[in-house]
Tab-separated table of C-alpha atoms in Angstrom:
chain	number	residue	atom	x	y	z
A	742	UNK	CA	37.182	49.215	-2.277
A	743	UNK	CA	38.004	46.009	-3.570
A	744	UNK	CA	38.387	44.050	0.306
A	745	UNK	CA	34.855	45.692	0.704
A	746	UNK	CA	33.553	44.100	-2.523
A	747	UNK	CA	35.318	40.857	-1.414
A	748	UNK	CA	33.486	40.781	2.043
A	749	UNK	CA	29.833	42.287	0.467
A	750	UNK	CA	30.099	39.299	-2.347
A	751	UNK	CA	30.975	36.529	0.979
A	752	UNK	CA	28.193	38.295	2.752
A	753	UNK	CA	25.924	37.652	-0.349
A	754	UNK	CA	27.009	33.944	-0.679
A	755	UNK	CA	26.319	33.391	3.440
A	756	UNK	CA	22.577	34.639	3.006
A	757	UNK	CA	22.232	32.824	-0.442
A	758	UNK	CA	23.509	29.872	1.686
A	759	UNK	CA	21.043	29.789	4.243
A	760	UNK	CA	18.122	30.698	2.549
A	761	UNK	CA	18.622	28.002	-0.025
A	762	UNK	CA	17.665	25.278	2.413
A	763	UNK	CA	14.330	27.162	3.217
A	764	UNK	CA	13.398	27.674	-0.369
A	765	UNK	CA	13.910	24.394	-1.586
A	766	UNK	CA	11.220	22.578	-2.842
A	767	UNK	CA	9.467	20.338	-1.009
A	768	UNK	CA	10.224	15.932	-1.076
A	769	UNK	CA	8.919	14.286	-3.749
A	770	UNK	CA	7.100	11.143	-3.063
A	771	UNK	CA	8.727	8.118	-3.862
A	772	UNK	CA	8.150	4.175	-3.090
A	773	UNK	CA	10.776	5.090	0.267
A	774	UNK	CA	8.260	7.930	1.361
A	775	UNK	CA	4.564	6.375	1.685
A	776	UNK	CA	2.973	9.842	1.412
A	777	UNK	CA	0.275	9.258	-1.207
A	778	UNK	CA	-3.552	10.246	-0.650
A	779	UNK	CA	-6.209	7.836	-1.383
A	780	UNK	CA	-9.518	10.056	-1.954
A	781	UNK	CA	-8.789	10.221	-5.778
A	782	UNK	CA	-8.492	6.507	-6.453
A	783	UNK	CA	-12.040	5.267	-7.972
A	784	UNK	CA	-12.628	1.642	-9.657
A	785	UNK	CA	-15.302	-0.486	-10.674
A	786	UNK	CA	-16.064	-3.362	-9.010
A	787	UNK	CA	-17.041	-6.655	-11.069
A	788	UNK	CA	-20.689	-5.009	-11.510
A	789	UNK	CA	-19.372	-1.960	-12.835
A	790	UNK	CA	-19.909	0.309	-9.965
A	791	UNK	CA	-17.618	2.588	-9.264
A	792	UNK	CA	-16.160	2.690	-5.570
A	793	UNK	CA	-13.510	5.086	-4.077
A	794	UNK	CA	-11.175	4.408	-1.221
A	795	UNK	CA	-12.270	7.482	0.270
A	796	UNK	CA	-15.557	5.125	1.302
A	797	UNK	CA	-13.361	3.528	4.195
A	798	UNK	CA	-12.006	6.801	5.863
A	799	UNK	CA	-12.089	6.360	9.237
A	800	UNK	CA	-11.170	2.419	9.095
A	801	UNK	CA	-7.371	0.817	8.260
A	802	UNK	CA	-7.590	0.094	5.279
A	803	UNK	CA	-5.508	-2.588	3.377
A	804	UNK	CA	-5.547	-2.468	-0.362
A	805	UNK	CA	-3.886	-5.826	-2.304
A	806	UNK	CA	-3.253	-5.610	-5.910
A	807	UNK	CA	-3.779	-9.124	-7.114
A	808	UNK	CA	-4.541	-11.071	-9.832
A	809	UNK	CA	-5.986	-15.001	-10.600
A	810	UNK	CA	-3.082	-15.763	-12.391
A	811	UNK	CA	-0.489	-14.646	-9.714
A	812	UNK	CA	1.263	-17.512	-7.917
A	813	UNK	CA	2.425	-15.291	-5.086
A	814	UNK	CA	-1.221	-13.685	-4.869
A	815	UNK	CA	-3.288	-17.085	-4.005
A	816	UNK	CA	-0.285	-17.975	-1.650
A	817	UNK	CA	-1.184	-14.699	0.521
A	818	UNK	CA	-4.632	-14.198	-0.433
A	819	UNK	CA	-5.669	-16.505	2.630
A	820	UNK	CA	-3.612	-14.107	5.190
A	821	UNK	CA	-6.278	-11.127	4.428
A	822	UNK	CA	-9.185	-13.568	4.737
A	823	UNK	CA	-8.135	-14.924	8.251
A	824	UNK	CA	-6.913	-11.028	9.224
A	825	UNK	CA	-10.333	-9.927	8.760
A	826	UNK	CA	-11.585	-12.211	10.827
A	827	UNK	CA	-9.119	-12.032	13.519
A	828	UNK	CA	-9.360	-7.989	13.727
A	829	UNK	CA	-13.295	-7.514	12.556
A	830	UNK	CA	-14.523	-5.452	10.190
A	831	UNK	CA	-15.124	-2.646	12.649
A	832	UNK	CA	-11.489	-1.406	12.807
A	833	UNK	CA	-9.934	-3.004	9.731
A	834	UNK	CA	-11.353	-3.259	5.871
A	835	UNK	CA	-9.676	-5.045	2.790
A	836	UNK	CA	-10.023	-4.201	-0.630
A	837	UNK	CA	-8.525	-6.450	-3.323
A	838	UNK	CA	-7.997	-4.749	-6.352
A	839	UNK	CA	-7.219	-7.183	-9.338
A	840	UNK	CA	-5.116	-6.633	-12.533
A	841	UNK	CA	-7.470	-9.213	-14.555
A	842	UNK	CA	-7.599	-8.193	-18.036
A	843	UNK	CA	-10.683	-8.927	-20.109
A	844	UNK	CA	-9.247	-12.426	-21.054
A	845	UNK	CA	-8.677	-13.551	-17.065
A	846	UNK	CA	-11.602	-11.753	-15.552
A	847	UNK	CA	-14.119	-14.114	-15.915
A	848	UNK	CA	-12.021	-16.412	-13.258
A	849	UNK	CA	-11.972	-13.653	-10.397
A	850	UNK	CA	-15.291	-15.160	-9.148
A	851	UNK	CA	-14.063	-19.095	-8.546
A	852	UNK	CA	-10.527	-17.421	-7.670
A	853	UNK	CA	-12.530	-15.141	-4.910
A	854	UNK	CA	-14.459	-17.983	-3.376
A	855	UNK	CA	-11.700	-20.519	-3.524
A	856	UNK	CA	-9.839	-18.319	-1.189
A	857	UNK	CA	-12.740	-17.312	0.622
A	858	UNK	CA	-12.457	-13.371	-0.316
A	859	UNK	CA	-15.440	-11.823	1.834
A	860	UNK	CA	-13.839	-8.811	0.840
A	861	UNK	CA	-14.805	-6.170	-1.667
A	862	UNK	CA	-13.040	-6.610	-5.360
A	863	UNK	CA	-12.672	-3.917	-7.511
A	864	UNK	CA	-10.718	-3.909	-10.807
A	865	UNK	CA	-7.669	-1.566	-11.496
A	866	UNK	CA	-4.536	-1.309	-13.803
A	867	UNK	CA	-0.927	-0.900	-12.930
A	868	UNK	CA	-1.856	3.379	-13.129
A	869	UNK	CA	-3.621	3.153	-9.939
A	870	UNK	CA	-0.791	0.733	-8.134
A	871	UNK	CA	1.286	3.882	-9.240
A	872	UNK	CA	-1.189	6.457	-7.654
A	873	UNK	CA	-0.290	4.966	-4.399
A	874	UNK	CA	3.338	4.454	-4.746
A	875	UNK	CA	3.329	0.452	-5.288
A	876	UNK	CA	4.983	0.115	-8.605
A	877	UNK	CA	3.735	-2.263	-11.466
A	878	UNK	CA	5.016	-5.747	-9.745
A	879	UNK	CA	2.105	-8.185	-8.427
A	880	UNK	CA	1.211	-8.772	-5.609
A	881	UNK	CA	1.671	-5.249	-3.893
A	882	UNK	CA	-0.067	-3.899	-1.072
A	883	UNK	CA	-0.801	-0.242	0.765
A	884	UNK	CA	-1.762	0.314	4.058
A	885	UNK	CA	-4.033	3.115	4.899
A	886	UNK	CA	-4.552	4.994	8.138
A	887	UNK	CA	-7.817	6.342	9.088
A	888	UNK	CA	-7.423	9.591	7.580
A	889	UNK	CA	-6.316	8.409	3.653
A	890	UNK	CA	-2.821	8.569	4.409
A	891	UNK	CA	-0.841	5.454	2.594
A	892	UNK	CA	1.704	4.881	5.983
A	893	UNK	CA	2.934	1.580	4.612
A	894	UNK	CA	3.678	-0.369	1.750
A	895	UNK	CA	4.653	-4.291	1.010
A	896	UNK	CA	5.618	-5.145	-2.381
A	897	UNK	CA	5.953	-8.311	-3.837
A	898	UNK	CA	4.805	-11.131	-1.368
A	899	UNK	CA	3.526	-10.261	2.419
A	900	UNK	CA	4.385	-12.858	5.003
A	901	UNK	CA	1.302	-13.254	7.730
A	902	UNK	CA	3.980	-11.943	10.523
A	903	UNK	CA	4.424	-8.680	8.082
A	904	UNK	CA	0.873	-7.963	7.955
A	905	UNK	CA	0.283	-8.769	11.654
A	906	UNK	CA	3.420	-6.555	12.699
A	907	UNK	CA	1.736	-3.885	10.581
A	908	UNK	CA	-1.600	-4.188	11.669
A	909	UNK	CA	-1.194	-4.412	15.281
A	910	UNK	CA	0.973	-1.207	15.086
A	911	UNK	CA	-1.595	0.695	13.431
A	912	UNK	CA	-4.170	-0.523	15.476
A	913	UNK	CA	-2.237	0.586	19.122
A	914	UNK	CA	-1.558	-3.174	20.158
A	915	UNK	CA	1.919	-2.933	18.943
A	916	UNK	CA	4.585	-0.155	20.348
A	917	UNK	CA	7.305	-1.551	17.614
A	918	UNK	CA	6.827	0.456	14.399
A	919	UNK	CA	7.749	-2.049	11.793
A	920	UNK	CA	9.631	-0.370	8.483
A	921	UNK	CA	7.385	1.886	6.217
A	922	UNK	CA	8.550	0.107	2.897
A	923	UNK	CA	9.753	-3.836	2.427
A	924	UNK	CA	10.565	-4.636	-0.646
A	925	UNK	CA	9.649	-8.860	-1.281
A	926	UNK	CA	10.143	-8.347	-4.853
A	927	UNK	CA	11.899	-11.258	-6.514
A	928	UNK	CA	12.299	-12.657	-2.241
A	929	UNK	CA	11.786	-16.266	-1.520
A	930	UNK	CA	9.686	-16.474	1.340
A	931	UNK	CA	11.197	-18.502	4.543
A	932	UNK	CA	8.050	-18.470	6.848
A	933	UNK	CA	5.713	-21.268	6.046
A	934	UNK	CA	2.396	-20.172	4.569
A	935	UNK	CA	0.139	-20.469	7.555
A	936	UNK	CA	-3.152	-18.694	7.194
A	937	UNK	CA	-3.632	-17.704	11.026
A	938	UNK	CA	-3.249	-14.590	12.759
A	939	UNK	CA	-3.079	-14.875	16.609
């Protein structure tokens, strides 16, 4: 009686084994796994009409959390201009989203032509960097597939051959995935800053 107990109990464990792996919950997103959705994010822009990413579905869709009194953020600012350009708004949108407070805001419109920012500009906090998996450091930016999906994140700093390398893959030009997540945080940038894509 007591082997039989002994072999019912091991029998018991080997299920509990293998169905553990089936029952376990599923991954939680974190900055390593771009899974966020985008179709809840909604901000004002600088009128005070709200906008949601969900407007852009169908589109990549780059999203750059900025603000006039980030040195990093004028330094790349330029590299969304000039990709815009080079890929056309058909396939590709930007949306800068700054982190102005009340006592900066006012300078978003002679930071936005400055750097030639044809772009929309809608204003956000560090809770929606956090809805799409980008922490609180500026400057930070998603990518979005066609479909909502955040696929890719840069934070701190993007160099122009990041966001080219990203953009080409997601527009079929590129076979070479490049990584999902680079972390520039707190990274001195090597590659000159050269605003041209080509």
């Amino acid at each position: 009686m007591g082997v039989l107990r002994k072999v019912t109990g091991l029998r018991l464990a080997l299920l509990l084994a293998l169905w553990m792996p089936i029952a376990a919950p599923a991954e939680t997103p974190t900055a390593e796994t771009p899974t966020a959705q985008t179709a809840e994010l909604s901000l004002p822009d600088l009128h005070g009409q709200q906008h949601s990413l969900a407007e852009y579905r169908g589109k990549i869709l780059v999203v750059n959390f900025w603000a006039t009194w980030c040195g990093p953020c004028r330094h790349e600012m330029p590299l969304f201009a000039d990709a815009l350009k080079h890929y056309g708004n058909d396939h590709v949108q930007m949306v800068a989203i700054s982190l102005d407070d009340e006592t900066t805001r006012a300078k978003i419109p002679d930071f936005a032509d400055k750097q030639k920012m044809t772009f929309p500009i809608l204003l956000g906090s560090t809770d929606a960097m956090q809805k799409l998996g980008l922490g609180e450091g500026v400057p930070a930016t998603a990518f979005i597939d066609g479909e909502g999906r955040v696929v890719a994140k840069i934070l701190g700093e993007l160099s122009k051959s990041e966001l080219k390398a990203r953009l080409d893959f997601m527009l079929g030009q590129s076979g070479k995935e490049p990584p999902a997540v680079i972390n520039n945080l707190n990274k001195k940038k090597d590659e000159p800053m050269v605003p041209v894509m080509r």
